[in-house]
Short mmCIF file of C-alpha atoms in Angstrom, two decimals:
data_model
loop_
_atom_site.label_atom_id
_atom_site.label_comp_id
_atom_site.label_asym_id
_atom_site.label_seq_id
_atom_site.Cartn_x
_atom_site.Cartn_y
_atom_site.Cartn_z
CA MET Q 1 20.87 5.89 -7.29
CA ALA Q 2 17.15 5.49 -6.61
CA ALA Q 3 14.63 4.78 -9.35
CA THR Q 4 11.99 7.40 -10.10
CA THR Q 5 8.36 6.61 -10.80
CA ASN Q 6 6.72 7.57 -14.08
CA GLU Q 7 3.24 8.73 -12.99
CA ILE Q 8 1.93 9.45 -16.50
CA HIS Q 9 0.50 6.03 -17.30
CA ARG Q 10 -0.49 4.81 -13.85
CA PRO Q 11 -3.97 3.17 -13.91
CA LYS Q 12 -6.61 4.11 -11.37
CA PHE Q 13 -6.24 0.87 -9.42
CA ALA Q 14 -2.70 1.98 -8.50
CA GLU Q 15 -4.32 4.55 -6.15
CA LEU Q 16 -5.55 1.73 -3.90
CA ASN Q 17 -3.69 0.25 -0.92
CA ASN Q 18 -0.57 -1.82 -1.56
CA LEU Q 19 -1.42 -5.19 -0.03
CA CYS Q 20 2.06 -6.60 -0.74
CA SER Q 21 4.24 -4.68 1.69
CA GLU Q 22 6.62 -5.97 4.35
CA LYS Q 23 5.43 -3.19 6.68
CA ASN Q 24 1.88 -4.51 6.39
CA GLY Q 25 2.99 -7.98 7.45
CA THR Q 26 3.51 -9.53 4.01
CA GLU Q 27 6.02 -12.40 3.95
CA ILE Q 28 7.93 -14.43 1.39
CA LEU Q 29 7.25 -18.05 2.37
CA PHE Q 30 9.07 -19.87 -0.43
CA ALA Q 31 11.24 -19.29 -3.49
CA THR Q 32 12.81 -21.80 -5.83
CA ASP Q 33 15.96 -19.68 -6.15
CA ASP Q 34 17.51 -16.58 -4.51
CA TRP Q 35 20.93 -16.69 -6.13
CA PHE Q 36 21.69 -13.08 -7.09
CA ALA Q 37 19.09 -11.33 -4.89
CA ALA Q 38 16.49 -12.55 -2.38
CA ALA Q 39 12.76 -12.55 -3.03
CA GLU Q 40 12.22 -10.48 0.16
CA ASN Q 41 13.26 -7.42 -1.85
CA LEU Q 42 10.00 -7.67 -3.82
CA ILE Q 43 7.94 -6.49 -0.84
CA GLN Q 44 10.09 -3.53 0.24
CA ASP Q 45 8.29 -0.16 0.25
CA SER Q 46 11.38 1.79 -0.81
CA GLU Q 47 12.15 2.63 -4.42
CA PRO Q 48 14.68 0.24 -6.00
CA LEU Q 49 18.33 1.30 -5.88
CA TRP Q 50 21.21 0.92 -8.32
CA LYS Q 51 24.74 0.60 -6.93
CA GLU Q 52 27.29 1.05 -9.68
CA GLY Q 53 30.20 -1.39 -9.54
CA VAL Q 54 29.01 -3.24 -6.41
CA PHE Q 55 29.45 -7.02 -6.48
CA ASP Q 56 29.29 -9.82 -3.91
CA ASP Q 57 30.31 -13.47 -4.01
CA CYS Q 58 27.26 -14.35 -6.14
CA GLY Q 59 27.62 -11.58 -8.73
CA LYS Q 60 26.30 -8.07 -9.34
CA TRP Q 61 24.38 -6.60 -6.37
CA MET Q 62 20.76 -6.00 -7.39
CA ASP Q 63 17.82 -4.54 -5.48
CA GLY Q 64 15.08 -7.01 -6.29
CA TRP Q 65 14.53 -10.74 -6.67
CA GLU Q 66 16.96 -12.26 -9.17
CA THR Q 67 17.46 -15.94 -9.82
CA ARG Q 68 20.39 -17.65 -11.52
CA ARG Q 69 20.37 -18.46 -15.23
CA LYS Q 70 18.46 -21.72 -15.19
CA ARG Q 71 20.33 -24.78 -16.46
CA ILE Q 72 17.78 -27.39 -15.32
CA PRO Q 73 14.17 -28.11 -16.40
CA GLY Q 74 11.38 -25.91 -15.05
CA HIS Q 75 10.99 -22.25 -14.11
CA ASP Q 76 11.36 -20.15 -10.98
CA TRP Q 77 8.50 -19.18 -8.68
CA SER Q 78 7.78 -17.92 -5.18
CA ILE Q 79 4.96 -18.01 -2.62
CA ILE Q 80 3.88 -14.79 -0.88
CA LYS Q 81 1.62 -14.51 2.15
CA LEU Q 82 -0.26 -11.21 2.19
CA GLY Q 83 -0.26 -9.33 5.48
CA ASN Q 84 -4.05 -9.19 5.33
CA PRO Q 85 -6.53 -11.08 3.13
CA GLY Q 86 -7.66 -8.80 0.33
CA ILE Q 87 -9.45 -8.24 -2.95
CA ILE Q 88 -6.92 -7.49 -5.70
CA HIS Q 89 -7.76 -4.93 -8.38
CA GLY Q 90 -4.41 -4.82 -10.12
CA VAL Q 91 -0.64 -5.33 -9.90
CA ASP Q 92 2.54 -3.47 -10.80
CA ILE Q 93 5.54 -5.64 -11.63
CA ASP Q 94 8.46 -3.21 -11.44
CA THR Q 95 11.61 -4.27 -13.32
CA ALA Q 96 13.65 -1.16 -12.40
CA PHE Q 97 17.37 -1.54 -13.30
CA PHE Q 98 16.84 -5.07 -14.60
CA THR Q 99 17.60 -4.29 -18.24
CA GLY Q 100 19.57 -7.24 -19.60
CA ASN Q 101 18.44 -9.61 -16.86
CA TYR Q 102 14.71 -8.95 -16.40
CA VAL Q 103 12.16 -11.77 -16.44
CA PRO Q 104 10.79 -12.25 -19.99
CA LYS Q 105 7.34 -13.42 -18.90
CA ILE Q 106 5.40 -13.72 -15.65
CA SER Q 107 2.10 -14.96 -14.24
CA ILE Q 108 0.42 -14.66 -10.84
CA GLN Q 109 -1.89 -17.15 -9.11
CA GLY Q 110 -3.93 -16.84 -5.93
CA ALA Q 111 -5.25 -19.07 -3.14
CA ASN Q 112 -6.92 -18.99 0.26
CA LEU Q 113 -4.90 -21.23 2.54
CA THR Q 114 -5.82 -22.51 5.96
CA HIS Q 115 -3.24 -22.51 8.74
CA GLN Q 116 -2.82 -26.26 8.29
CA GLU Q 117 -2.24 -25.92 4.55
CA GLU Q 118 0.32 -23.16 5.11
CA LYS Q 119 2.25 -25.48 7.44
CA LEU Q 120 3.03 -27.67 4.41
CA ILE Q 121 5.29 -24.91 3.06
CA PRO Q 122 8.93 -25.58 4.03
CA LYS Q 123 10.26 -23.16 6.64
CA ARG Q 124 12.25 -20.34 5.04
CA ARG Q 125 15.36 -18.80 6.54
CA LYS Q 126 14.95 -15.31 7.94
CA GLY Q 127 16.50 -12.21 6.35
CA LYS Q 128 17.50 -11.43 2.78
CA SER Q 129 20.16 -14.07 2.10
CA ASN Q 130 21.19 -14.65 -1.49
CA GLY Q 131 23.29 -17.41 -3.01
CA ILE Q 132 20.78 -20.15 -2.18
CA GLY Q 133 18.03 -22.19 -3.80
CA ALA Q 134 15.33 -24.65 -2.77
CA THR Q 135 16.50 -28.21 -2.15
CA LYS Q 136 14.97 -31.29 -3.79
CA GLU Q 137 13.42 -32.18 -0.43
CA GLN Q 138 11.83 -28.73 -0.09
CA LEU Q 139 10.41 -28.92 -3.63
CA ILE Q 140 8.89 -32.32 -2.87
CA GLU Q 141 7.42 -31.04 0.38
CA ILE Q 142 5.77 -27.94 -1.13
CA GLY Q 143 4.61 -30.02 -4.09
CA LYS Q 144 1.96 -31.50 -1.80
CA LEU Q 145 0.12 -28.14 -1.94
CA GLN Q 146 -0.17 -28.31 -5.74
CA THR Q 147 0.34 -24.55 -5.97
CA GLU Q 148 0.61 -24.83 -9.74
CA ASN Q 149 -3.17 -25.41 -9.74
CA TRP Q 150 -4.04 -22.20 -7.87
CA GLU Q 151 -6.44 -19.82 -9.61
CA ILE Q 152 -4.80 -17.64 -12.27
CA LEU Q 153 -5.06 -13.91 -11.55
CA VAL Q 154 -2.61 -12.67 -14.21
CA GLU Q 155 -2.09 -14.86 -17.26
CA MET Q 156 1.43 -15.54 -18.55
CA THR Q 157 2.39 -12.14 -19.93
CA LYS Q 158 5.49 -10.46 -21.37
CA LEU Q 159 7.33 -7.91 -19.26
CA GLN Q 160 9.25 -4.84 -20.32
CA PRO Q 161 12.85 -4.03 -19.27
CA GLY Q 162 13.68 -1.85 -16.30
CA TYR Q 163 14.37 1.45 -18.04
CA PRO Q 164 12.63 4.55 -16.60
CA ASP Q 165 9.91 4.63 -19.27
CA THR Q 166 9.21 0.86 -19.36
CA ARG Q 167 9.87 -0.43 -15.81
CA HIS Q 168 6.25 -0.39 -14.59
CA ASN Q 169 4.23 -3.33 -15.90
CA PHE Q 170 0.60 -2.83 -14.82
CA PHE Q 171 -1.99 -5.60 -15.08
CA ALA Q 172 -5.65 -5.43 -14.00
CA VAL Q 173 -7.17 -8.35 -12.07
CA GLU Q 174 -10.78 -9.25 -12.82
CA SER Q 175 -11.52 -11.62 -9.92
CA ARG Q 176 -13.23 -10.05 -6.91
CA LYS Q 177 -12.47 -12.91 -4.55
CA SER Q 178 -10.39 -12.34 -1.44
CA TRP Q 179 -6.92 -13.92 -1.37
CA THR Q 180 -4.43 -14.83 1.37
CA HIS Q 181 -1.50 -16.18 -0.68
CA LEU Q 182 0.01 -15.59 -4.11
CA ARG Q 183 2.27 -17.60 -6.38
CA VAL Q 184 4.53 -15.45 -8.59
CA ASN Q 185 5.86 -17.35 -11.61
CA MET Q 186 8.96 -16.34 -13.58
CA TYR Q 187 9.29 -17.74 -17.10
CA PRO Q 188 11.88 -19.06 -16.97
CA ASP Q 189 14.18 -16.97 -14.71
CA GLY Q 190 15.63 -13.48 -14.22
CA GLY Q 191 14.97 -10.44 -12.07
CA ILE Q 192 12.13 -8.27 -10.77
CA ALA Q 193 12.70 -5.22 -8.56
CA ARG Q 194 9.35 -4.79 -6.76
CA LEU Q 195 5.85 -6.27 -6.69
CA ARG Q 196 2.92 -4.02 -5.81
CA ILE Q 197 -0.51 -5.60 -5.26
CA PHE Q 198 -3.24 -2.96 -5.25
CA GLY Q 199 -6.58 -3.62 -3.61
CA GLN Q 200 -8.71 -3.63 -0.47
CA VAL Q 201 -8.20 -5.53 2.78
CA LYS Q 202 -10.98 -7.95 3.70
CA ALA Q 203 -10.62 -8.81 7.36
CA GLN Q 204 -12.57 -8.48 10.60
CA PRO Q 205 -11.81 -5.14 12.34
CA LYS Q 206 -9.79 -5.56 15.55
CA PRO Q 207 -10.79 -3.52 18.62
CA ASP Q 208 -8.17 -2.02 20.93
CA LYS Q 209 -8.07 -2.49 24.72
CA THR Q 210 -10.89 0.02 25.17
CA GLY Q 211 -13.15 -1.73 22.68
CA LEU Q 212 -12.74 0.93 19.98
CA VAL Q 213 -11.89 0.12 16.36
CA ASP Q 214 -9.77 2.27 14.04
CA LEU Q 215 -12.51 2.61 11.45
CA ILE Q 216 -10.28 4.19 8.79
CA ALA Q 217 -7.30 1.83 9.09
CA MET Q 218 -6.15 -0.11 6.06
CA GLU Q 219 -6.32 -3.24 8.22
CA SER Q 220 -10.02 -2.53 8.82
CA GLY Q 221 -10.63 -2.18 5.07
CA GLY Q 222 -10.26 1.61 4.82
CA LEU Q 223 -9.56 3.12 1.40
CA CYS Q 224 -8.47 6.46 0.02
CA LEU Q 225 -11.00 7.33 -2.69
CA GLY Q 226 -9.66 10.67 -3.89
CA TYR Q 227 -7.41 13.63 -3.10
CA SER Q 228 -6.45 17.08 -4.30
CA ASP Q 229 -2.67 16.74 -4.25
CA ALA Q 230 -0.05 14.09 -3.43
CA HIS Q 231 3.12 15.77 -4.65
CA PHE Q 232 5.47 14.36 -2.00
CA GLY Q 233 3.45 11.51 -0.48
CA HIS Q 234 0.17 9.67 -1.09
CA PRO Q 235 -2.70 10.14 1.42
CA ARG Q 236 -3.23 6.36 1.57
CA ASN Q 237 -0.12 6.38 3.79
CA LEU Q 238 -2.21 8.00 6.54
CA ILE Q 239 -4.06 4.74 7.25
CA LEU Q 240 -1.08 2.37 7.24
CA PRO Q 241 -0.31 0.36 10.40
CA GLY Q 242 2.36 1.53 12.83
CA GLU Q 243 4.09 4.88 12.99
CA ALA Q 244 5.77 6.58 10.04
CA SER Q 245 9.56 6.43 10.20
CA ASN Q 246 10.03 9.60 8.12
CA MET Q 247 8.12 12.22 6.11
CA GLY Q 248 8.15 10.00 3.03
CA GLU Q 249 5.78 7.60 4.76
CA GLY Q 250 3.06 10.22 5.21
CA TRP Q 251 0.84 12.44 3.06
CA GLU Q 252 2.50 15.66 1.92
CA THR Q 253 1.25 18.17 -0.64
CA ALA Q 254 3.02 20.83 -2.66
CA ARG Q 255 3.00 24.41 -1.35
CA ARG Q 256 -0.19 26.12 -2.53
CA LEU Q 257 0.43 29.04 -4.86
CA ASP Q 258 -2.71 30.92 -3.76
CA ARG Q 259 -1.36 31.70 -0.29
CA PRO Q 260 -1.50 35.43 0.59
CA GLU Q 261 1.77 37.31 0.27
CA ILE Q 262 1.49 38.29 3.93
CA LEU Q 263 -0.24 35.79 6.21
CA GLU Q 264 -2.77 36.77 8.88
CA MET Q 265 -4.53 34.84 11.67
CA ASP Q 266 -8.13 34.83 12.83
CA THR Q 267 -9.19 35.20 16.47
CA ASN Q 268 -8.63 31.47 17.07
CA GLY Q 269 -5.04 31.62 15.86
CA VAL Q 270 -5.81 29.87 12.56
CA LEU Q 271 -4.26 31.26 9.38
CA LYS Q 272 -6.68 33.01 7.04
CA VAL Q 273 -6.06 31.37 3.67
CA PRO Q 274 -8.34 30.94 0.65
CA GLY Q 275 -7.50 27.35 -0.21
CA TYR Q 276 -6.89 23.92 1.29
CA GLU Q 277 -5.93 20.37 0.29
CA TRP Q 278 -8.17 17.37 0.84
CA ALA Q 279 -8.29 13.58 0.83
CA THR Q 280 -11.45 11.48 0.99
CA PHE Q 281 -11.60 8.03 2.60
CA ARG Q 282 -14.17 5.28 2.80
CA LEU Q 283 -14.16 3.79 6.29
CA GLY Q 284 -13.44 0.08 6.39
CA VAL Q 285 -16.53 -0.45 8.53
CA PRO Q 286 -19.35 2.02 9.22
CA GLY Q 287 -19.41 3.22 12.79
CA THR Q 288 -19.96 6.00 15.32
CA VAL Q 289 -16.81 8.07 15.82
CA LYS Q 290 -15.59 8.68 19.38
CA LYS Q 291 -12.01 9.89 18.98
CA ILE Q 292 -9.72 11.19 16.23
CA GLU Q 293 -5.93 11.20 16.39
CA ILE Q 294 -3.87 13.32 13.99
CA TYR Q 295 -0.13 12.74 13.79
CA THR Q 296 2.35 15.29 12.40
CA PHE Q 297 5.46 13.33 13.40
CA HIS Q 298 8.49 14.21 11.23
CA PHE Q 299 6.68 17.23 9.77
CA LYS Q 300 8.53 19.93 11.68
CA GLY Q 301 8.79 22.75 9.13
CA ASN Q 302 6.00 21.65 6.82
CA PHE Q 303 3.05 20.64 9.03
CA PRO Q 304 -0.41 22.04 8.13
CA ASP Q 305 -1.58 25.11 10.04
CA SER Q 306 -5.02 23.60 10.65
CA ILE Q 307 -7.25 20.64 9.95
CA ARG Q 308 -10.98 20.06 9.59
CA ILE Q 309 -12.83 16.87 8.77
CA PHE Q 310 -16.14 16.37 6.99
CA THR Q 311 -18.18 13.18 6.94
CA SER Q 312 -20.99 11.31 5.20
CA ASP Q 313 -23.26 8.37 5.87
CA GLU Q 314 -23.83 7.54 2.19
CA PRO Q 315 -22.40 4.05 1.51
CA GLU Q 316 -22.85 4.43 -2.26
CA VAL Q 317 -19.94 6.88 -2.52
CA THR Q 318 -17.45 4.43 -4.07
CA ASP Q 319 -16.00 6.13 -7.16
CA LEU Q 320 -12.31 7.04 -7.00
CA ARG Q 321 -13.02 9.97 -9.33
CA GLU Q 322 -16.11 11.49 -7.71
CA THR Q 323 -15.72 12.14 -4.00
CA ASP Q 324 -14.86 15.78 -3.31
CA ASP Q 325 -18.42 17.15 -3.28
CA LYS Q 326 -20.21 14.21 -1.60
CA VAL Q 327 -18.75 14.33 1.92
CA THR Q 328 -19.93 17.63 3.38
CA GLU Q 329 -21.17 17.28 7.00
CA VAL Q 330 -18.78 18.66 9.65
CA LEU Q 331 -17.21 16.02 11.92
CA LEU Q 332 -14.29 18.08 13.22
CA PRO Q 333 -14.39 21.89 12.91
CA PRO Q 334 -11.11 23.74 12.16
CA GLN Q 335 -8.38 22.87 14.67
CA LYS Q 336 -4.88 24.31 14.99
CA LEU Q 337 -2.03 21.84 14.45
CA GLY Q 338 1.57 21.84 15.62
CA PRO Q 339 4.81 20.23 14.42
CA HIS Q 340 6.00 16.68 15.12
CA GLN Q 341 3.32 15.61 17.59
CA LYS Q 342 0.12 13.66 18.26
CA HIS Q 343 -3.16 15.60 18.38
CA VAL Q 344 -6.22 14.00 20.03
CA PHE Q 345 -9.78 15.27 19.45
CA GLU Q 346 -12.82 13.96 21.34
CA SER Q 347 -15.00 16.72 22.80
CA GLU Q 348 -14.50 18.77 19.60
CA LEU Q 349 -16.36 16.22 17.43
CA GLN Q 350 -19.74 17.05 15.91
CA ASN Q 351 -22.44 15.02 14.10
CA ASN Q 352 -20.88 11.77 15.31
CA GLU Q 353 -23.94 10.14 16.87
CA LYS Q 354 -24.92 8.24 13.73
CA ALA Q 355 -22.96 5.57 11.87
CA LEU Q 356 -20.60 7.20 9.36
CA THR Q 357 -19.19 5.69 6.16
CA HIS Q 358 -16.81 8.33 4.75
CA VAL Q 359 -14.55 11.16 5.85
CA LYS Q 360 -12.93 14.05 4.00
CA ILE Q 361 -9.73 15.29 5.65
CA CYS Q 362 -8.90 18.90 4.83
CA ILE Q 363 -5.59 20.59 5.69
CA ALA Q 364 -4.94 24.31 5.31
CA PRO Q 365 -3.19 25.69 3.55
CA ASP Q 366 -0.97 22.67 2.71
CA GLY Q 367 1.73 20.49 4.25
CA GLY Q 368 1.97 16.97 5.60
CA LEU Q 369 0.52 14.46 8.07
CA SER Q 370 2.07 11.13 9.03
CA ARG Q 371 -0.98 9.19 10.28
CA VAL Q 372 -4.71 9.58 10.99
CA ARG Q 373 -6.65 7.31 13.35
CA ILE Q 374 -10.45 7.48 13.59
CA PHE Q 375 -11.64 5.40 16.53
CA GLY Q 376 -15.23 4.38 17.06
CA HIS Q 377 -17.79 1.64 17.52
CA PRO Q 378 -18.64 -0.39 14.39
CA ILE Q 379 -22.32 -0.85 13.74
CA SER Q 380 -21.56 -4.48 12.88
CA ASN Q 381 -18.63 -6.79 12.23
CA CYS Q 382 -19.21 -6.45 8.52
CA GLN Q 383 -17.03 -4.27 6.34
CA ASN Q 384 -18.32 -1.67 3.91
CA LYS Q 385 -19.43 -3.99 1.11
CA ALA Q 386 -20.00 -1.49 -1.69
CA GLU Q 387 -17.77 -2.26 -4.67
CA VAL Q 388 -15.03 0.31 -5.33
CA GLN Q 389 -15.20 1.75 -8.84
CA VAL Q 390 -11.82 2.24 -10.51
#
């Protein structure tokens, strides 16, 4: 049984990118204890699962990080390396299904480690092995880093149990520094299902073999600022690294209810419909756009009929709540889409000579996309520095 997400009380910062995801390159570098369930489960993108009556040699199978009941001095903690350095706006500590065994209190600390400092962390075994804990030698070795003195991002705070209406524990983070590593502290022990770290990547954009940069990519600092609908999948998925493995890893909207009873096409083969769905993004780095790639992989019976993209060169558009009417210049006029394929647009682009800062992706009438890549030349190596307002 998979957990369901209660969307009613989600804060605005939870619309930002999840920086703490295995698919983004995030790693668990250290944990004091992985007895019932390994810390690697914290960074899985999937919703936590409950398996009734399933046990292993260590106890009840749980989908999360669960330590043993502590019978020695101290408390449990882990070290996480983010896939990309980033500014953290808030966190979600999800205790799904941990009801009589959830962590009573937690805190989170942050640091910026050099490669040499990271090498002081004892090497961790690969995979998601439970039934183990850190040795005395490993604790002495990592003690040289003095991780307990890292800057506090979330003060020691009570958590709620993993019932559907209490599982999400949201905490805002005030610091606007960029972080590479986190220390997650349990007080004193117990279980957590997932850890979501919401924020913005702060890293130098990486050009491909042709010298172009994916200006919209999460890894370049791209952000989804607003959208019309995300019924089946959030539009921030469009800018994730790699290819989507299924429809759930893309952006998919509900079916629009204003569609005509009988559909008709225009002379270009595009459906004539009154409405559309949209998502607005701030590019990670301003740049001139040379090529756009639209992926509909896995969307075979629910791909959009057409797409068009608007743009803006106004860097002050930063508010997650006010983006729909501020990105209005045509970058890509309406183009027909097909199912389960890659679409490449170059000669079709308009108004792409100047450096652009934002794009508004519009699909008609509705449906889903798996990825969007917007390749171009950055105007500098600096990211869009305007502060996001949440």
